[in-house]
CSV table of N, CA and C in Angstrom, one decimal:
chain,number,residue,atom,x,y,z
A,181,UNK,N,0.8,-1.2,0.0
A,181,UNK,CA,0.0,0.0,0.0
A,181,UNK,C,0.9,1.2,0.0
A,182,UNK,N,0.3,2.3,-0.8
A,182,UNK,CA,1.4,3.7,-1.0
A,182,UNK,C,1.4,4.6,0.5
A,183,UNK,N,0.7,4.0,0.7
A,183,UNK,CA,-0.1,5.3,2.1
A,183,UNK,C,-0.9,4.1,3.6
A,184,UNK,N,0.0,3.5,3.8
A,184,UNK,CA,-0.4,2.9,5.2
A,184,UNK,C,-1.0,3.8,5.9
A,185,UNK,N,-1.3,3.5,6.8
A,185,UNK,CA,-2.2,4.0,8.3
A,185,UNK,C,-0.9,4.7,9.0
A,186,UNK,N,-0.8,6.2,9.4
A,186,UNK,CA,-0.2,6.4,10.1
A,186,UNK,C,1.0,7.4,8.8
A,187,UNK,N,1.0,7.0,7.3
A,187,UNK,CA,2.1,8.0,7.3
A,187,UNK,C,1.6,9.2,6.8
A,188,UNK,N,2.7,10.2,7.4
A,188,UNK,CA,2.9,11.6,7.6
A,188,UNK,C,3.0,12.2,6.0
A,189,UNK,N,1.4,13.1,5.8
A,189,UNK,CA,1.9,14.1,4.6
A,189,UNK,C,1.8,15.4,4.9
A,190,UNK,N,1.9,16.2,3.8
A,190,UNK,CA,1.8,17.5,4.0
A,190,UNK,C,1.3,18.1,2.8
A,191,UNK,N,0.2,19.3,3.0
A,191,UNK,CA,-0.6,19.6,1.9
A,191,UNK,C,0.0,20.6,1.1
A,192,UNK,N,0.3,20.7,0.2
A,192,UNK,CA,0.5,22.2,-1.1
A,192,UNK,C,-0.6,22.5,-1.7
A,193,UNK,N,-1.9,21.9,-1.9
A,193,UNK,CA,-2.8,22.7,-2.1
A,193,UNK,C,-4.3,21.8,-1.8
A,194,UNK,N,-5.2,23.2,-1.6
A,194,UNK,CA,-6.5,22.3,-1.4
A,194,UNK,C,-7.3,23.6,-1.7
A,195,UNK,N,-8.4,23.7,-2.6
A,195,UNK,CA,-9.2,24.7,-2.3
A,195,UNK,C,-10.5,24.1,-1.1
A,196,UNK,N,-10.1,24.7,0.2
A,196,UNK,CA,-10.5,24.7,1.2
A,196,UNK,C,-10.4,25.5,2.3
A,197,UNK,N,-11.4,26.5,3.1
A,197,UNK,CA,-10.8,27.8,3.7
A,197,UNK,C,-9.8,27.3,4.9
A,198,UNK,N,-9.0,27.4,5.5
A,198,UNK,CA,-8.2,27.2,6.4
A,198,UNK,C,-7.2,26.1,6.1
A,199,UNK,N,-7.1,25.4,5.1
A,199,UNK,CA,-6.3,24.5,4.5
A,199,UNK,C,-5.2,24.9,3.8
A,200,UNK,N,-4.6,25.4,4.1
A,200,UNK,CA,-3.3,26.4,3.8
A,200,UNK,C,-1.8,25.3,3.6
A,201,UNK,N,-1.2,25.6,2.3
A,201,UNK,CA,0.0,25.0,1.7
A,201,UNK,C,1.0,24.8,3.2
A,202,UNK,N,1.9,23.4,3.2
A,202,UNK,CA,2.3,23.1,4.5
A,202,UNK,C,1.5,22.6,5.5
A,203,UNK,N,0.5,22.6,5.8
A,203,UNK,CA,-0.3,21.5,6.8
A,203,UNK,C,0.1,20.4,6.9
A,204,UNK,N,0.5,20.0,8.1
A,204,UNK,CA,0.7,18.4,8.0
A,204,UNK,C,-0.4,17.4,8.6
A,205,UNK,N,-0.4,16.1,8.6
A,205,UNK,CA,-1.4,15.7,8.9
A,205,UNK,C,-1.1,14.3,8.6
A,206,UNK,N,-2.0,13.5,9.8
A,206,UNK,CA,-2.1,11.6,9.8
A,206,UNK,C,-3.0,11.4,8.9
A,207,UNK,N,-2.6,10.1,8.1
A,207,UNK,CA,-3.7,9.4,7.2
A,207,UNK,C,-3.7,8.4,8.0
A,208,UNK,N,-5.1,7.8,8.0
A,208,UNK,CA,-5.8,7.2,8.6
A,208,UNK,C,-6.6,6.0,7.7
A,209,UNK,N,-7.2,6.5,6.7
A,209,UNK,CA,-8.2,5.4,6.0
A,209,UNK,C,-7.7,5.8,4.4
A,210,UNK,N,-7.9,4.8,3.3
A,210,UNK,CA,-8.0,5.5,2.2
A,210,UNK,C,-9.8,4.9,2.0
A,211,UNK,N,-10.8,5.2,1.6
A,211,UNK,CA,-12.4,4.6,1.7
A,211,UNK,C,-12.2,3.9,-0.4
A,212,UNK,N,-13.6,3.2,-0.5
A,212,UNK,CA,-13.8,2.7,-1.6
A,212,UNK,C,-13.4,3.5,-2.9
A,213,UNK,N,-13.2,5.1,-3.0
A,213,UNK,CA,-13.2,5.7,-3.8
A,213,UNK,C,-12.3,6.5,-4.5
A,214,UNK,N,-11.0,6.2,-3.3
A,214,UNK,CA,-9.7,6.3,-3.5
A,214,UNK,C,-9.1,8.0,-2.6
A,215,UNK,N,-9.9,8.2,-1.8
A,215,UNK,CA,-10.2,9.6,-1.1
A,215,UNK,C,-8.8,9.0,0.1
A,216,UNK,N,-8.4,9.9,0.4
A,216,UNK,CA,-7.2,9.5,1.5
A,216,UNK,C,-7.8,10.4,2.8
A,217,UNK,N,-8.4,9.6,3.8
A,217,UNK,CA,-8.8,10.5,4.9
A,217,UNK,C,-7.8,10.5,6.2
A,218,UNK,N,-7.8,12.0,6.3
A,218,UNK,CA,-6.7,13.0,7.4
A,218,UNK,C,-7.1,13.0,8.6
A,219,UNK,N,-6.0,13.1,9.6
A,219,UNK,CA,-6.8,14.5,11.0
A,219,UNK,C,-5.3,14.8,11.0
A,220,UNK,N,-5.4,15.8,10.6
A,220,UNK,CA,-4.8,17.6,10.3
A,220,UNK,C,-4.4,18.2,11.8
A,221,UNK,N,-3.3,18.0,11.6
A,221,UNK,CA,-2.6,19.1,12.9
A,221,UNK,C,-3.4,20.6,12.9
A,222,UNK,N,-4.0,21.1,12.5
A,222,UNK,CA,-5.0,22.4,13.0
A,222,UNK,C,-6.6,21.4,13.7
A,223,UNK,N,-6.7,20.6,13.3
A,223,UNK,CA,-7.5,19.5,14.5
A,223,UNK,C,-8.7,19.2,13.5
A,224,UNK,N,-8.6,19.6,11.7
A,224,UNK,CA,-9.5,18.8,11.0
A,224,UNK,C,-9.7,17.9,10.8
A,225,UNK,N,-10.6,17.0,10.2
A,225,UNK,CA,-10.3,15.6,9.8
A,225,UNK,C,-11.6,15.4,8.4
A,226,UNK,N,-10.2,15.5,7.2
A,226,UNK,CA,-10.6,16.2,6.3
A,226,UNK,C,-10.0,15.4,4.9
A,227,UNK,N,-10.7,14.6,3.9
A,227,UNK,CA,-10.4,13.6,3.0
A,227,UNK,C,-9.6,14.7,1.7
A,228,UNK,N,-8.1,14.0,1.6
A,228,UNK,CA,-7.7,14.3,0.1
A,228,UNK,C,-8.1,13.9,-0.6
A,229,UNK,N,-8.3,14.7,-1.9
A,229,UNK,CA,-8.8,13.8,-3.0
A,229,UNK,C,-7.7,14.1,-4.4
A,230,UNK,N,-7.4,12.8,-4.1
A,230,UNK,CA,-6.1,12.5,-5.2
A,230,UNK,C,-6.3,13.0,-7.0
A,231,UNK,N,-5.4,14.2,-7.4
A,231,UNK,CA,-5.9,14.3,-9.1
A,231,UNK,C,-7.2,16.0,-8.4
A,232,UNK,N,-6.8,16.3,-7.8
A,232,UNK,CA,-7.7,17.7,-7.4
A,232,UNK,C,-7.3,18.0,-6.0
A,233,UNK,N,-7.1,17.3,-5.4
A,233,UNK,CA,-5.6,18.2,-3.9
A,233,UNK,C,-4.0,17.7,-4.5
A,234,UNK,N,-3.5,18.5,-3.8
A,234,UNK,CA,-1.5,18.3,-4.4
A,234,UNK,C,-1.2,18.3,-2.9
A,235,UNK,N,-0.2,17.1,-2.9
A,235,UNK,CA,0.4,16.8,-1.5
A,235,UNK,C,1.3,16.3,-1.8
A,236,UNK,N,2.2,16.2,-0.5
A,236,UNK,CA,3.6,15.1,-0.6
A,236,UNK,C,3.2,13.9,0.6
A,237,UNK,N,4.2,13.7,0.6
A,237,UNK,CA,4.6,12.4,1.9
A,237,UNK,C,6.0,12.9,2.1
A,238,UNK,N,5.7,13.1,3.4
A,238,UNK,CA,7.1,13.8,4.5
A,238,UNK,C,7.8,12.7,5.2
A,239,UNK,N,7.3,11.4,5.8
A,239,UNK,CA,8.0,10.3,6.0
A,239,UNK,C,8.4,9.1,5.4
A,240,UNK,N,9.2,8.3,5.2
A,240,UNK,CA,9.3,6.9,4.9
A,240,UNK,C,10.6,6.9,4.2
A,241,UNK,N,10.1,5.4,3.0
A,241,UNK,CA,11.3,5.5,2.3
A,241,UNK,C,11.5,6.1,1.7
A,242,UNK,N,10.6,7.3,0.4
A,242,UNK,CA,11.5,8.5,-0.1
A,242,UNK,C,12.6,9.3,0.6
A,243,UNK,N,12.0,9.6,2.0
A,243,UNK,CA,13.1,10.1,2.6
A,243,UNK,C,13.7,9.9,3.9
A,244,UNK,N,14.1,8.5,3.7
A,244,UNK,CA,14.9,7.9,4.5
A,244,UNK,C,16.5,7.5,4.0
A,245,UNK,N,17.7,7.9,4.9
A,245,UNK,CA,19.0,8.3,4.1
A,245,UNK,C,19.6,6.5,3.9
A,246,UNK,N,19.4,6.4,2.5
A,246,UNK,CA,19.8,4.8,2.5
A,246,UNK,C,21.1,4.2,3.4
A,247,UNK,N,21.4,3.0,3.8
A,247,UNK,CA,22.1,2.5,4.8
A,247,UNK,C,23.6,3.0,4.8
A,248,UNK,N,24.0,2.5,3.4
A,248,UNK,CA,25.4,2.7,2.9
A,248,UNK,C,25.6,4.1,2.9
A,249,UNK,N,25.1,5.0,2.8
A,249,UNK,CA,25.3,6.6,2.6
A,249,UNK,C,25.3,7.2,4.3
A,250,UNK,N,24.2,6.4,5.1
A,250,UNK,CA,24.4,6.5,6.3
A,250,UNK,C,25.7,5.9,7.3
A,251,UNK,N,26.3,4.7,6.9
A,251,UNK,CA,27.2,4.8,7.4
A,251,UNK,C,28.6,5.5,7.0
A,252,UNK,N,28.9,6.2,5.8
A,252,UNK,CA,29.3,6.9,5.1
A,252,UNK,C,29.3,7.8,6.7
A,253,UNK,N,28.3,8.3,6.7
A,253,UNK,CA,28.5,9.9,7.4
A,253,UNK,C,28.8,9.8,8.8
A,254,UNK,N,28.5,8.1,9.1
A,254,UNK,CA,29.1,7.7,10.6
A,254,UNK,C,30.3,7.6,10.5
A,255,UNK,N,31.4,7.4,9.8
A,255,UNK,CA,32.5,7.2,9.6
A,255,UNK,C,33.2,8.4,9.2
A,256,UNK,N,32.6,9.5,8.7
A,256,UNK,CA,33.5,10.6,8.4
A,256,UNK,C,34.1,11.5,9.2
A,257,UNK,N,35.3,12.3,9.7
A,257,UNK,CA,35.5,13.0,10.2
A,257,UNK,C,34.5,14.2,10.0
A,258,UNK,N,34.4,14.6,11.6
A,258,UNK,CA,33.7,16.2,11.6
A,258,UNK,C,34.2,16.9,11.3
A,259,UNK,N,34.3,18.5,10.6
A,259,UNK,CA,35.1,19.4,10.2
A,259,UNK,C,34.6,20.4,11.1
């Protein structure tokens, strides 16, 4: 699944009054119709709708620093 229970996005657009670019927020359900439902750190709980809202995903593997590049930076001298 692209969007398990629990990961972290953040919105760039929604026309919706108080839904302002940068919001972050839990996904929780995606329902039968492919709607991704939130509760929004301003304390909404408020369905994306994929192809008419623009969002990212702030956690996981896109941005998790792969192993080998991580130990890389454990092993480097500090400057």
């Amino acid at each position: 699944m692209r969007y398990p229970k629990g990961t972290r996005l953040c919105l760039d657009f929604m026309d919706e009054p108080g839904m302002s670019p940068g919001l972050q927020g839990t996904m929780e359900f995606i329902d039968d119709a492919g709607q991704i439902h939130m509760h929004w750190e301003n304390g909404r709980s408020l369905a994306l709708i994929p192809g008419e809202d623009s969002f990212h995903r702030i956690d996981g593997p896109a941005n998790e620093v792969p192993k080998r590049e991580k130990a890389k930076k454990e092993r480097s001298p500090q400057r």
